CSV table of C-alpha atoms and ligand atoms in Angstrom, one decimal:
chain,number,residue,atom,x,y,z
F,20,MET,CA,103.0,72.2,66.4
F,21,GLU,CA,102.5,68.7,64.9
F,22,ARG,CA,104.4,66.8,62.2
F,23,LEU,CA,102.1,66.5,59.1
F,24,ASP,CA,101.8,62.7,59.5
F,25,ALA,CA,100.7,63.0,63.1
F,26,PHE,CA,98.2,65.8,62.1
F,27,MET,CA,96.8,63.7,59.2
F,28,ALA,CA,96.5,60.5,61.3
F,29,ARG,CA,94.6,62.4,64.1
F,30,ALA,CA,92.4,64.3,61.6
F,31,ASN,CA,91.4,61.2,59.7
F,32,ALA,CA,90.8,59.1,62.8
F,33,ALA,CA,88.4,61.8,64.1
F,34,TYR,CA,86.8,62.2,60.7
F,35,TYR,CA,86.2,58.4,60.2
F,36,ALA,CA,84.9,58.1,63.8
F,37,THR,CA,82.3,60.8,63.4
F,38,HIS,CA,81.3,61.1,59.8
F,39,ASP,CA,79.7,59.1,57.1
F,40,PRO,CA,82.6,59.5,54.6
F,41,PHE,CA,80.3,58.5,51.7
F,42,ALA,CA,78.3,61.7,52.2
F,43,ASP,CA,81.5,63.5,51.1
F,44,PHE,CA,83.0,61.3,48.5
F,45,THR,CA,82.1,58.2,46.6
F,46,THR,CA,84.3,55.2,45.6
F,47,ALA,CA,84.3,52.5,42.9
F,48,PRO,CA,82.3,49.9,44.8
F,49,GLU,CA,79.6,52.5,45.7
F,50,ILE,CA,79.4,53.5,42.0
F,51,SER,CA,79.0,50.0,40.5
F,52,GLN,CA,78.2,46.6,42.0
F,53,ALA,CA,80.0,45.0,39.1
F,54,PHE,CA,83.3,46.4,40.6
F,55,GLY,CA,83.2,44.2,43.7
F,56,GLU,CA,81.8,41.3,41.7
F,57,VAL,CA,84.7,41.1,39.2
F,58,LEU,CA,87.2,41.6,42.0
F,59,GLY,CA,85.6,38.5,43.7
F,60,LEU,CA,86.1,36.5,40.5
F,61,TRP,CA,89.7,37.8,40.3
F,62,ALA,CA,90.3,36.4,43.8
F,63,ALA,CA,88.7,33.1,42.8
F,64,VAL,CA,91.1,32.7,39.8
F,65,VAL,CA,94.1,33.6,42.0
F,66,TRP,CA,92.9,31.1,44.7
F,67,GLN,CA,92.8,28.3,42.0
F,68,SER,CA,96.3,29.3,40.9
F,69,MET,CA,97.5,29.0,44.6
F,70,GLY,CA,96.4,25.4,44.6
F,71,ALA,CA,93.0,26.1,46.1
F,72,PRO,CA,94.1,26.2,49.8
F,73,ASP,CA,91.3,25.5,52.4
F,74,PRO,CA,91.0,27.5,54.6
F,75,VAL,CA,92.2,30.7,52.9
F,76,LEU,CA,92.0,34.2,54.4
F,77,LEU,CA,90.1,36.8,52.3
F,78,VAL,CA,91.1,40.2,53.7
F,79,GLU,CA,90.1,43.8,53.0
F,80,ALA,CA,91.9,46.8,54.4
F,81,GLY,CA,89.7,49.8,54.9
F,82,PRO,CA,86.4,48.3,53.7
F,83,GLY,CA,84.3,51.5,54.1
F,84,ARG,CA,80.6,50.3,54.0
F,85,GLY,CA,81.6,46.8,53.2
F,86,THR,CA,80.1,47.1,49.7
F,87,LEU,CA,83.1,45.8,47.7
F,88,MET,CA,83.3,42.6,49.9
F,89,ALA,CA,79.6,42.0,50.0
F,90,ASP,CA,79.5,42.2,46.1
F,91,ALA,CA,82.6,40.0,45.9
F,92,ARG,CA,81.1,37.4,48.3
F,93,ARG,CA,77.9,37.2,46.3
F,94,ALA,CA,79.8,36.7,43.0
F,95,ILE,CA,82.0,34.1,44.6
F,96,ALA,CA,79.1,32.1,46.1
F,97,ARG,CA,77.5,31.9,42.6
F,98,ALA,CA,80.6,31.3,40.4
F,99,ALA,CA,83.1,29.7,42.7
F,100,PRO,CA,81.3,27.9,45.6
F,101,ALA,CA,84.4,25.9,46.7
F,102,PHE,CA,86.3,29.1,47.2
F,103,GLY,CA,83.2,30.5,49.0
F,104,SER,CA,83.3,27.8,51.6
F,105,ALA,CA,87.1,27.8,51.9
F,106,LEU,CA,87.4,31.5,52.6
F,107,ARG,CA,87.5,33.2,56.0
F,108,LEU,CA,86.6,36.8,55.9
F,109,HIS,CA,88.9,39.3,57.8
F,110,LEU,CA,88.5,43.1,57.8
F,111,ILE,CA,91.1,45.7,58.8
F,112,GLU,CA,89.2,48.7,60.1
F,113,THR,CA,89.8,51.2,62.9
F,114,SER,CA,86.6,53.2,62.7
F,115,LEU,CA,84.0,51.6,65.1
F,116,ARG,CA,81.3,53.5,63.2
F,117,LEU,CA,82.3,51.9,59.9
F,118,ARG,CA,82.7,48.5,61.5
F,119,THR,CA,79.0,48.6,62.5
F,120,ALA,CA,78.1,49.4,58.8
F,121,GLN,CA,80.3,46.5,57.6
F,122,ALA,CA,78.8,44.1,60.2
F,123,ALA,CA,75.4,44.8,58.7
F,124,VAL,CA,76.4,43.4,55.3
F,125,LEU,CA,79.2,41.0,56.4
F,126,PRO,CA,78.1,39.5,59.7
F,127,GLU,CA,80.5,36.5,59.4
F,128,ALA,CA,83.7,38.7,59.3
F,129,THR,CA,86.4,39.1,61.9
F,130,TRP,CA,87.7,42.6,62.5
F,131,HIS,CA,91.3,43.8,63.1
F,132,ASP,CA,92.9,47.1,63.9
F,133,ARG,CA,95.9,46.2,61.8
F,134,LEU,CA,97.5,43.6,59.6
F,135,ALA,CA,99.7,42.1,62.4
F,136,THR,CA,96.8,40.4,64.2
F,137,LEU,CA,95.5,38.4,61.2
F,138,PRO,CA,95.9,34.6,61.7
F,139,ASP,CA,98.6,32.8,59.8
F,140,GLY,CA,98.0,31.1,56.5
F,141,PRO,CA,97.6,31.9,52.8
F,142,LEU,CA,95.7,35.1,52.1
F,143,ILE,CA,94.2,37.2,49.4
F,144,LEU,CA,94.0,40.9,50.4
F,145,PHE,CA,92.2,43.8,48.7
F,146,ALA,CA,92.8,47.5,49.5
F,147,ASN,CA,90.7,50.0,47.5
F,148,GLU,CA,91.2,53.7,48.3
F,149,PHE,CA,92.8,52.7,51.6
F,150,LEU,CA,96.5,53.7,51.2
F,151,ASP,CA,95.5,57.2,50.1
F,152,ALA,CA,94.0,57.8,53.6
F,153,LEU,CA,97.2,56.8,55.5
F,154,PRO,CA,99.3,59.7,56.9
F,155,ILE,CA,102.1,61.2,54.8
F,156,ARG,CA,105.2,63.3,55.6
F,157,GLN,CA,106.3,66.2,53.4
F,158,PHE,CA,109.8,67.5,52.8
F,159,VAL,CA,111.1,70.5,51.0
F,160,ARG,CA,114.7,71.0,49.9
F,161,ARG,CA,116.0,74.5,50.5
F,162,GLY,CA,119.5,74.6,49.1
F,163,GLU,CA,121.7,72.3,51.1
F,164,VAL,CA,119.1,71.8,53.8
F,165,LEU,CA,116.1,69.5,53.9
F,166,MET,CA,113.1,71.0,55.7
F,167,GLU,CA,110.1,69.0,57.0
F,168,ARG,CA,106.5,70.4,57.1
F,169,PHE,CA,104.7,70.6,60.4
F,170,VAL,CA,101.2,72.0,61.1
F,171,GLU,CA,100.7,74.9,63.5
F,172,ASN,CA,97.4,76.9,63.9
F,173,GLY,CA,96.1,75.7,60.5
F,174,ARG,CA,99.1,76.4,58.4
F,175,PHE,CA,102.4,74.8,57.4
F,176,VAL,CA,105.6,75.6,59.2
F,177,GLU,CA,109.0,74.2,58.2
F,178,ARG,CA,111.6,72.7,60.5
F,179,ILE,CA,115.1,71.5,59.7
F,180,SER,CA,115.1,67.7,59.1
F,181,ASP,CA,118.1,65.6,60.0
F,182,SER,CA,117.6,63.5,56.8
F,183,PRO,CA,120.0,64.3,53.9
F,184,PRO,CA,118.6,66.8,51.4
F,185,GLY,CA,118.5,64.4,48.5
F,186,ASP,CA,118.6,65.6,44.9
F,187,GLY,CA,115.0,66.7,44.3
F,188,PRO,CA,114.3,70.1,42.8
F,189,ASP,CA,114.9,73.0,45.1
F,190,GLY,CA,111.7,74.3,46.8
F,191,ALA,CA,109.6,71.4,45.6
F,192,VAL,CA,107.5,69.3,48.1
F,193,VAL,CA,108.4,65.6,48.2
F,194,GLU,CA,106.1,63.2,50.0
F,195,ARG,CA,106.7,60.0,51.9
F,196,ASN,CA,104.1,57.6,53.2
F,197,ASP,CA,105.8,55.5,55.9
F,198,ALA,CA,102.5,53.9,56.9
F,199,ALA,CA,101.6,52.7,53.4
F,200,GLN,CA,105.2,51.5,52.9
F,201,GLY,CA,105.1,49.6,56.2
F,202,LEU,CA,101.8,47.9,55.3
F,203,VAL,CA,103.0,47.0,51.8
F,204,ALA,CA,106.2,45.6,53.1
F,205,ALA,CA,104.4,43.5,55.7
F,206,VAL,CA,101.8,42.2,53.1
F,207,ALA,CA,104.6,41.4,50.6
F,208,GLN,CA,106.4,39.4,53.2
F,209,ARG,CA,103.3,37.5,54.1
F,210,VAL,CA,102.2,36.6,50.6
F,211,THR,CA,105.8,35.5,49.9
F,212,ALA,CA,106.1,33.4,53.1
F,213,GLU,CA,102.6,32.0,53.2
F,214,SER,CA,101.4,32.2,49.6
F,215,GLY,CA,98.7,34.5,48.4
F,216,ALA,CA,98.2,37.7,46.6
F,217,THR,CA,97.4,41.4,47.2
F,218,LEU,CA,95.4,43.8,45.0
F,219,LEU,CA,96.0,47.5,45.6
F,220,LEU,CA,93.7,50.0,43.9
F,221,ASP,CA,94.2,53.6,44.5
F,222,TYR,CA,94.9,57.0,42.9
F,223,GLY,CA,98.3,58.3,42.1
F,224,PRO,CA,100.9,58.6,39.4
F,225,ALA,CA,102.7,55.5,38.0
F,226,VAL,CA,106.0,57.3,38.3
F,227,SER,CA,107.0,59.1,41.5
F,228,ALA,CA,106.8,62.9,41.0
F,229,PRO,CA,107.4,65.8,43.4
F,230,GLY,CA,104.5,67.9,44.4
F,231,ASP,CA,102.0,68.5,47.3
F,232,SER,CA,99.1,66.1,46.7
F,233,LEU,CA,97.5,66.5,50.1
F,234,GLN,CA,93.8,67.2,49.6
F,235,ALA,CA,90.7,67.5,51.7
F,236,VAL,CA,87.0,67.0,50.9
F,237,ARG,CA,84.4,68.6,53.3
F,238,ASP,CA,80.7,68.4,52.5
F,239,GLY,CA,81.5,67.0,49.1
F,240,LYS,CA,83.7,70.0,48.1
F,241,PRO,CA,87.5,70.6,48.1
F,242,ALA,CA,88.6,72.3,51.3
F,243,ASP,CA,91.7,73.5,53.2
F,244,PRO,CA,93.4,70.3,54.5
F,245,LEU,CA,94.9,72.1,57.5
F,246,SER,CA,91.8,73.8,59.0
F,247,GLU,CA,89.2,72.2,61.3
F,248,ALA,CA,90.9,68.8,61.7
F,249,GLY,CA,88.5,65.9,61.8
F,250,THR,CA,85.8,67.6,59.7
F,251,ALA,CA,87.2,66.7,56.3
F,252,ASP,CA,88.6,63.5,54.6
F,253,LEU,CA,92.3,63.9,54.0
F,254,THR,CA,94.0,61.9,51.2
F,255,ALA,CA,97.2,62.1,49.2
F,256,HIS,CA,98.4,60.5,46.0
F,257,VAL,CA,99.7,57.0,46.4
F,258,ASP,CA,103.3,56.6,45.2
F,259,PHE,CA,103.1,53.3,43.4
F,260,ALA,CA,106.7,53.3,42.3
F,261,ALA,CA,107.9,53.6,45.9
F,262,LEU,CA,105.5,50.9,47.0
F,263,ALA,CA,106.6,48.5,44.2
F,264,GLU,CA,110.2,48.9,45.4
F,265,VAL,CA,109.3,48.2,49.0
F,266,ALA,CA,107.3,45.1,47.9
F,267,ARG,CA,110.2,43.8,45.8
F,268,ASP,CA,112.7,44.4,48.6
F,269,ALA,CA,110.4,42.3,50.8
F,270,GLY,CA,110.7,39.4,48.3
F,271,ALA,CA,107.4,39.7,46.4
F,272,SER,CA,106.7,39.8,42.6
F,273,VAL,CA,105.0,43.0,41.6
F,274,TYR,CA,102.5,43.3,38.7
F,275,GLY,CA,101.5,46.8,37.5
F,276,PRO,CA,100.7,49.5,38.3
F,277,VAL,CA,98.3,49.5,35.3
F,278,PRO,CA,95.6,52.2,34.9
F,279,GLN,CA,92.4,51.1,36.6
F,280,GLY,CA,90.4,51.4,33.3
F,281,VAL,CA,92.8,48.9,31.6
F,282,PHE,CA,92.6,46.5,34.6
F,283,LEU,CA,88.8,46.6,34.9
F,284,THR,CA,88.3,46.2,31.2
F,285,ARG,CA,90.6,43.1,31.1
F,286,ILE,CA,88.8,41.4,34.0
F,287,GLY,CA,85.4,41.9,32.4
F,288,LEU,CA,83.7,44.9,34.2
F,289,MET,CA,81.7,45.9,31.1
F,290,GLN,CA,80.7,42.3,30.3
F,291,ARG,CA,79.4,41.8,33.9
F,292,THR,CA,77.6,45.1,33.8
F,293,GLY,CA,76.0,44.2,30.5
F,294,ALA,CA,74.8,40.9,31.9
F,295,LEU,CA,73.3,42.8,34.9
F,296,ALA,CA,71.8,45.4,32.7
F,297,ARG,CA,70.0,43.0,30.4
F,298,SER,CA,67.2,42.2,32.9
F,299,GLN,CA,66.7,45.9,33.7
F,300,PRO,CA,64.4,48.5,32.2
F,301,PRO,CA,66.2,50.7,29.6
F,302,ALA,CA,66.7,53.8,31.7
F,303,ARG,CA,68.2,51.7,34.6
F,304,ALA,CA,70.3,49.6,32.2
F,305,ALA,CA,71.7,52.8,30.7
F,306,ALA,CA,72.5,54.2,34.1
F,307,MET,CA,74.3,51.0,35.1
F,308,MET,CA,76.5,51.1,31.9
F,309,ALA,CA,77.3,54.8,32.5
F,310,SER,CA,78.3,54.1,36.1
F,311,ALA,CA,80.7,51.3,35.1
F,312,GLN,CA,82.1,53.5,32.3
F,313,ARG,CA,82.9,56.2,34.9
F,314,LEU,CA,85.4,53.7,36.5
F,315,ILE,CA,87.1,53.0,33.1
F,316,GLU,CA,87.1,56.3,31.1
F,317,PRO,CA,90.6,57.8,31.2
F,318,ASP,CA,89.4,61.3,32.1
F,319,ARG,CA,87.3,60.0,34.9
F,320,MET,CA,88.5,57.2,37.2
F,321,GLY,CA,90.2,55.1,34.6
F,322,ARG,CA,93.7,56.6,34.4
F,323,LEU,CA,94.6,58.4,37.6
F,324,PHE,CA,93.5,55.3,39.5
F,325,LYS,CA,95.9,52.4,39.3
F,326,ALA,CA,95.9,48.7,40.1
F,327,MET,CA,98.9,46.9,41.4
F,328,ALA,CA,99.3,43.3,42.5
F,329,LEU,CA,101.8,41.5,44.7
F,330,CYS,CA,102.4,37.8,44.8
F,331,PRO,CA,105.1,35.3,45.6
F,332,PRO,CA,108.1,35.0,43.2
F,333,GLY,CA,107.2,32.8,40.2
F,334,CYS,CA,103.4,33.2,40.7
F,335,PRO,CA,101.4,33.2,37.4
F,336,THR,CA,100.5,36.6,36.1
F,337,PRO,CA,97.3,37.6,38.0
F,338,PRO,CA,94.2,38.4,35.8
F,339,GLY,CA,94.3,41.9,34.4
F,340,PHE,CA,98.0,42.3,34.5
F,341,GLU,CA,98.9,40.4,31.2
F,342,ALA,CA,101.5,42.4,29.3
Q,406,LIG,N1,87.6,50.8,50.5
Q,406,LIG,C1,86.3,51.5,50.8
Q,406,LIG,C2,86.5,52.7,51.7
Q,406,LIG,C3,87.6,53.7,51.4
Q,406,LIG,S1,87.6,55.0,52.7
Q,406,LIG,C4,85.7,51.9,49.5
Q,406,LIG,O1,86.3,51.7,48.4
Q,406,LIG,O2,84.6,52.3,49.5
Q,406,LIG,C5,89.0,54.5,53.7
Q,406,LIG,C6,88.7,53.3,54.7
Q,406,LIG,O3,89.9,53.0,55.4
Q,406,LIG,C7,87.6,53.6,55.7
Q,406,LIG,O4,86.9,52.3,55.9
Q,406,LIG,C8,88.4,54.0,56.9
Q,406,LIG,O5,87.8,53.9,58.1
Q,406,LIG,C9,89.6,53.1,56.8
Q,406,LIG,N2,90.8,53.5,57.5
Q,406,LIG,C10,91.4,54.7,57.3
Q,406,LIG,N3,92.6,54.8,58.0
Q,406,LIG,C11,92.8,53.5,58.5
Q,406,LIG,C12,93.8,52.9,59.3
Q,406,LIG,N4,94.9,53.6,59.7
Q,406,LIG,N5,93.6,51.6,59.7
Q,406,LIG,C13,92.5,50.9,59.3
Q,406,LIG,N6,91.5,51.4,58.6
Q,406,LIG,C14,91.6,52.7,58.2
């Protein structure tokens, strides 16, 4: 018997070590090159507002194939060369298999297993679809008792938790992501102490809601999350309200969450896509516009996905978070 977070950590470590996750699911940077490009320009604007520190760490947590950062680097080199030469690229990635893929497109990067080993100094950090892969715990209130969910032989079993039952609805699953909260607290402390900013993009509701959001994708299709650990990608909704609270407690200013479609529209995803499409044959240009639209449209990735930014108290509003 294993507590759910231990099961999820073990399953995902095995999955990312042995699979090409992008055979099972796709992500915004894999859908449109303009995504990483406009995020690179977002970072350049934030860097200017920080007083253009040189050197500055540009960090990504969970970079997958390295596509977002490679696209960002290219846009930065073209539009903000001073930022391009000031930045030092650091990637937080535990999968050796994915590190190899990242090194092919970002040979100048330095790799880390976790945030704690990053060098000191101002930093700008991205995390896209990273927090959703971190292990969650699930609790269920049964009357006056709080139960916690464990995994045994491919199914849930409940054990009495020593935490107080709370006031959630009886019988409803409540999730908690200690790993995501720990990471956000640490980044919030760092940007507050050293200057910088963090951009978190992920999927989940803006307001915390009870419910079991654990899901698995195997061979591109929804699957049972508890069976055959390590053969499916496990994710859960990111609780942005809980993370915002943790970041504020750590001293940071929090912007958002705003729906990803709103954020990307404001920072110019469609303009950038239009500029790229102009030099393409009509069918290719139409495909590029449709891909970018997929990231923005509310019933696709535009609404469930959210953007949230952390920066030091008193920092100017980061691009895309204007009220
Ligand atoms: N950001 C990428 C990939 C998302 S998949 C994109 O948008 O395409 C999740 C990524 O996080 C993978 O690179 C995976 O190997 C990495 N990852 C998952 N758990 C991790 C952990 N605990 N520590 C560091 N990296 C992790």
